[in-house]
């Protein structure tokens, strides 16, 4: 009712929007964040949260029913990029992290749009499916990644972890078998020990090629998606 009457109060609406996000009411959250931004268009925290609400809408869309997420994922990426272009948000850590991810994964083209390039022809990867076509297992004789590529990624990740550790511990070497330099808190629901791909510069070009020329075309084939929907 307050939104319809445009009875605006920053802190109250911000709390309501954040609560809606916590409860998974992403559409309500997006509406509240939009209301706040009408009055505070350069609020970095709200700009970031609004984009995240669209990402939430994407993740909560039944993919098996629709075959896509109604463009919410792409909308989230566009909102983060637009926020990153604002002078007042250039130093906003969360927004710039998303912009850096877009650059690292090659999801934006040179003109600022979202990249749709990539092969539409797949190699003949053999696979089996289960769970009504929701799970796919690639045949060991036609792997998407070679043994050499797997070793390359593992070595790159380990070298990057050591470099991260040494940067904060100059003149020291990490103990053998330690997890120094690895992240352990990125996924609060399912904790993992990992490293974000976008933070390992040595594998970025390789990852972009694999995604565009192998993984994305294979997903299109397996899930029977049109090229315009696979980015979702």
GROMACS .gro file of C-alpha atoms in nm:
model
  232
    1UNK     CA    1   0.000   0.000   0.000
    2UNK     CA    2   0.284   0.237   0.084
    3UNK     CA    3   0.444   0.168  -0.254
    4UNK     CA    4   0.121   0.252  -0.438
    5UNK     CA    5   0.081   0.572  -0.242
    6UNK     CA    6   0.454   0.648  -0.288
    7UNK     CA    7   0.480   0.710   0.086
    8UNK     CA    8   0.857   0.674   0.096
    9UNK     CA    9   1.078   0.612   0.399
   10UNK     CA   10   1.430   0.489   0.321
   11UNK     CA   11   1.519   0.277   0.622
   12UNK     CA   12   1.177   0.117   0.649
   13UNK     CA   13   1.165   0.021   0.283
   14UNK     CA   14   1.524  -0.100   0.288
   15UNK     CA   15   1.447  -0.331   0.582
   16UNK     CA   16   1.133  -0.458   0.408
   17UNK     CA   17   1.323  -0.521   0.085
   18UNK     CA   18   1.605  -0.705   0.264
   19UNK     CA   19   1.349  -0.914   0.453
   20UNK     CA   20   1.176  -1.004   0.126
   21UNK     CA   21   1.513  -1.120  -0.011
   22UNK     CA   22   1.573  -1.337   0.296
   23UNK     CA   23   1.228  -1.493   0.256
   24UNK     CA   24   1.276  -1.563  -0.114
   25UNK     CA   25   1.011  -1.309  -0.222
   26UNK     CA   26   1.237  -1.174  -0.494
   27UNK     CA   27   0.970  -0.994  -0.695
   28UNK     CA   28   0.859  -0.799  -0.387
   29UNK     CA   29   1.222  -0.719  -0.309
   30UNK     CA   30   1.285  -0.589  -0.662
   31UNK     CA   31   0.982  -0.359  -0.642
   32UNK     CA   32   1.095  -0.217  -0.308
   33UNK     CA   33   1.452  -0.164  -0.428
   34UNK     CA   34   1.318   0.015  -0.737
   35UNK     CA   35   1.115   0.246  -0.515
   36UNK     CA   36   1.423   0.331  -0.308
   37UNK     CA   37   1.627   0.398  -0.623
   38UNK     CA   38   1.372   0.651  -0.746
   39UNK     CA   39   1.477   0.863  -0.450
   40UNK     CA   40   1.839   0.746  -0.415
   41UNK     CA   41   1.954   0.647  -0.766
   42UNK     CA   42   2.322   0.617  -0.669
   43UNK     CA   43   2.279   0.398  -0.362
   44UNK     CA   44   2.535   0.126  -0.435
   45UNK     CA   45   2.403  -0.119  -0.176
   46UNK     CA   46   2.052  -0.099  -0.319
   47UNK     CA   47   2.172  -0.116  -0.681
   48UNK     CA   48   2.361  -0.434  -0.593
   49UNK     CA   49   2.067  -0.581  -0.402
   50UNK     CA   50   1.825  -0.508  -0.688
   51UNK     CA   51   2.046  -0.700  -0.932
   52UNK     CA   52   2.072  -0.983  -0.680
   53UNK     CA   53   1.692  -0.996  -0.656
   54UNK     CA   54   1.673  -1.071  -1.029
   55UNK     CA   55   1.934  -1.342  -0.984
   56UNK     CA   56   1.711  -1.483  -0.711
   57UNK     CA   57   1.412  -1.473  -0.948
   58UNK     CA   58   1.619  -1.666  -1.203
   59UNK     CA   59   1.722  -1.935  -0.955
   60UNK     CA   60   1.365  -1.980  -0.827
   61UNK     CA   61   1.212  -2.026  -1.173
   62UNK     CA   62   1.129  -2.395  -1.241
   63UNK     CA   63   1.375  -2.457  -1.525
   64UNK     CA   64   1.234  -2.801  -1.601
   65UNK     CA   65   0.890  -2.652  -1.656
   66UNK     CA   66   0.984  -2.350  -1.867
   67UNK     CA   67   1.322  -2.447  -2.017
   68UNK     CA   68   1.459  -2.104  -1.926
   69UNK     CA   69   1.436  -1.843  -1.650
   70UNK     CA   70   1.249  -1.566  -1.835
   71UNK     CA   71   1.564  -1.360  -1.890
   72UNK     CA   72   1.606  -1.281  -1.520
   73UNK     CA   73   1.969  -1.394  -1.515
   74UNK     CA   74   2.060  -1.165  -1.805
   75UNK     CA   75   1.866  -0.879  -1.647
   76UNK     CA   76   2.067  -0.922  -1.326
   77UNK     CA   77   2.392  -0.903  -1.523
   78UNK     CA   78   2.276  -0.591  -1.707
   79UNK     CA   79   2.181  -0.420  -1.382
   80UNK     CA   80   2.523  -0.495  -1.232
   81UNK     CA   81   2.699  -0.365  -1.541
   82UNK     CA   82   2.490  -0.045  -1.547
   83UNK     CA   83   2.563   0.007  -1.177
   84UNK     CA   84   2.935  -0.047  -1.239
   85UNK     CA   85   2.930   0.225  -1.506
   86UNK     CA   86   2.807   0.483  -1.255
   87UNK     CA   87   3.083   0.707  -1.120
   88UNK     CA   88   2.945   0.681  -0.768
   89UNK     CA   89   2.970   0.301  -0.770
   90UNK     CA   90   3.322   0.256  -0.906
   91UNK     CA   91   3.448   0.168  -0.558
   92UNK     CA   92   3.153  -0.045  -0.449
   93UNK     CA   93   3.313  -0.380  -0.372
   94UNK     CA   94   3.015  -0.608  -0.442
   95UNK     CA   95   2.916  -0.437  -0.768
   96UNK     CA   96   3.269  -0.428  -0.904
   97UNK     CA   97   3.315  -0.796  -0.816
   98UNK     CA   98   3.022  -0.881  -1.043
   99UNK     CA   99   3.159  -0.656  -1.318
  100UNK     CA  100   3.498  -0.825  -1.287
  101UNK     CA  101   3.330  -1.165  -1.318
  102UNK     CA  102   3.161  -1.053  -1.639
  103UNK     CA  103   3.495  -0.945  -1.783
  104UNK     CA  104   3.671  -1.262  -1.671
  105UNK     CA  105   3.409  -1.498  -1.809
  106UNK     CA  106   3.372  -1.305  -2.133
  107UNK     CA  107   2.998  -1.258  -2.091
  108UNK     CA  108   3.005  -0.901  -2.224
  109UNK     CA  109   3.103  -0.803  -2.576
  110UNK     CA  110   3.324  -0.514  -2.681
  111UNK     CA  111   3.022  -0.287  -2.737
  112UNK     CA  112   2.893  -0.349  -2.385
  113UNK     CA  113   2.620  -0.593  -2.480
  114UNK     CA  114   2.593  -0.951  -2.363
  115UNK     CA  115   2.791  -1.196  -2.567
  116UNK     CA  116   2.600  -1.461  -2.760
  117UNK     CA  117   2.899  -1.587  -2.956
  118UNK     CA  118   2.998  -1.950  -2.953
  119UNK     CA  119   2.971  -2.263  -3.159
  120UNK     CA  120   2.630  -2.414  -3.225
  121UNK     CA  121   2.785  -2.745  -3.335
  122UNK     CA  122   2.885  -2.997  -3.070
  123UNK     CA  123   3.144  -3.269  -3.086
  124UNK     CA  124   2.990  -3.613  -3.062
  125UNK     CA  125   3.000  -3.640  -2.686
  126UNK     CA  126   2.822  -3.958  -2.586
  127UNK     CA  127   2.619  -3.941  -2.269
  128UNK     CA  128   2.335  -4.103  -2.080
  129UNK     CA  129   2.051  -3.921  -1.908
  130UNK     CA  130   1.842  -3.989  -1.601
  131UNK     CA  131   1.587  -3.817  -1.377
  132UNK     CA  132   1.359  -3.748  -1.674
  133UNK     CA  133   1.633  -3.581  -1.873
  134UNK     CA  134   1.750  -3.355  -1.590
  135UNK     CA  135   2.082  -3.531  -1.525
  136UNK     CA  136   2.344  -3.615  -1.788
  137UNK     CA  137   2.655  -3.833  -1.752
  138UNK     CA  138   2.917  -3.807  -2.025
  139UNK     CA  139   3.073  -4.130  -2.151
  140UNK     CA  140   3.432  -4.182  -2.033
  141UNK     CA  141   3.540  -4.244  -2.393
  142UNK     CA  142   3.424  -3.898  -2.505
  143UNK     CA  143   3.520  -3.666  -2.218
  144UNK     CA  144   3.449  -3.294  -2.239
  145UNK     CA  145   3.783  -3.223  -2.069
  146UNK     CA  146   4.100  -3.416  -2.138
  147UNK     CA  147   4.331  -3.549  -1.869
  148UNK     CA  148   4.589  -3.290  -1.975
  149UNK     CA  149   4.336  -3.008  -1.930
  150UNK     CA  150   4.236  -3.134  -1.586
  151UNK     CA  151   4.599  -3.139  -1.477
  152UNK     CA  152   4.645  -2.788  -1.617
  153UNK     CA  153   4.352  -2.653  -1.414
  154UNK     CA  154   4.462  -2.831  -1.094
  155UNK     CA  155   4.819  -2.704  -1.125
  156UNK     CA  156   4.699  -2.351  -1.205
  157UNK     CA  157   4.470  -2.348  -0.900
  158UNK     CA  158   4.744  -2.476  -0.669
  159UNK     CA  159   4.996  -2.223  -0.803
  160UNK     CA  160   4.743  -1.943  -0.758
  161UNK     CA  161   4.670  -2.052  -0.400
  162UNK     CA  162   5.041  -2.042  -0.317
  163UNK     CA  163   5.074  -1.698  -0.477
  164UNK     CA  164   4.781  -1.567  -0.271
  165UNK     CA  165   4.933  -1.706   0.049
  166UNK     CA  166   5.280  -1.565  -0.021
  167UNK     CA  167   5.134  -1.222  -0.093
  168UNK     CA  168   5.004  -1.203   0.264
  169UNK     CA  169   5.306  -1.387   0.411
  170UNK     CA  170   5.613  -1.241   0.234
  171UNK     CA  171   5.929  -1.447   0.270
  172UNK     CA  172   5.744  -1.756   0.393
  173UNK     CA  173   5.634  -2.079   0.226
  174UNK     CA  174   5.304  -2.254   0.304
  175UNK     CA  175   5.322  -2.590   0.478
  176UNK     CA  176   5.284  -2.891   0.252
  177UNK     CA  177   4.923  -3.008   0.239
  178UNK     CA  178   4.783  -2.687   0.389
  179UNK     CA  179   4.479  -2.511   0.246
  180UNK     CA  180   4.644  -2.169   0.255
  181UNK     CA  181   4.524  -1.952  -0.031
  182UNK     CA  182   4.200  -2.145  -0.083
  183UNK     CA  183   3.855  -2.004  -0.006
  184UNK     CA  184   3.623  -2.188   0.231
  185UNK     CA  185   3.331  -1.950   0.283
  186UNK     CA  186   3.181  -1.869  -0.059
  187UNK     CA  187   2.887  -2.110  -0.029
  188UNK     CA  188   2.728  -2.089   0.314
  189UNK     CA  189   2.468  -2.359   0.238
  190UNK     CA  190   2.718  -2.613   0.102
  191UNK     CA  191   3.067  -2.510   0.223
  192UNK     CA  192   3.342  -2.589  -0.026
  193UNK     CA  193   3.718  -2.546  -0.049
  194UNK     CA  194   3.775  -2.382  -0.384
  195UNK     CA  195   3.893  -2.087  -0.589
  196UNK     CA  196   3.676  -1.870  -0.815
  197UNK     CA  197   3.767  -1.921  -1.181
  198UNK     CA  198   3.762  -1.546  -1.242
  199UNK     CA  199   4.045  -1.500  -0.992
  200UNK     CA  200   4.284  -1.737  -1.172
  201UNK     CA  201   4.404  -1.538  -1.471
  202UNK     CA  202   4.599  -1.826  -1.625
  203UNK     CA  203   4.286  -2.031  -1.694
  204UNK     CA  204   4.046  -1.755  -1.801
  205UNK     CA  205   4.106  -1.786  -2.179
  206UNK     CA  206   4.088  -2.165  -2.156
  207UNK     CA  207   3.763  -2.152  -1.959
  208UNK     CA  208   3.600  -1.911  -2.205
  209UNK     CA  209   3.689  -2.139  -2.497
  210UNK     CA  210   3.558  -2.450  -2.319
  211UNK     CA  211   3.233  -2.278  -2.223
  212UNK     CA  212   3.162  -2.128  -2.565
  213UNK     CA  213   3.280  -2.411  -2.787
  214UNK     CA  214   3.201  -2.721  -2.581
  215UNK     CA  215   2.986  -2.681  -2.272
  216UNK     CA  216   2.725  -2.434  -2.395
  217UNK     CA  217   2.658  -2.613  -2.725
  218UNK     CA  218   2.633  -2.944  -2.539
  219UNK     CA  219   2.383  -2.797  -2.291
  220UNK     CA  220   2.177  -2.666  -2.582
  221UNK     CA  221   2.165  -3.014  -2.727
  222UNK     CA  222   2.092  -3.196  -2.402
  223UNK     CA  223   1.824  -2.956  -2.280
  224UNK     CA  224   1.691  -2.879  -2.630
  225UNK     CA  225   1.744  -2.506  -2.590
  226UNK     CA  226   1.756  -2.238  -2.854
  227UNK     CA  227   2.084  -2.039  -2.869
  228UNK     CA  228   1.915  -1.729  -2.724
  229UNK     CA  229   1.813  -1.913  -2.407
  230UNK     CA  230   2.131  -2.098  -2.314
  231UNK     CA  231   2.287  -1.789  -2.154
  232UNK     CA  232   2.010  -1.810  -1.892
   0.00000   0.00000   0.00000
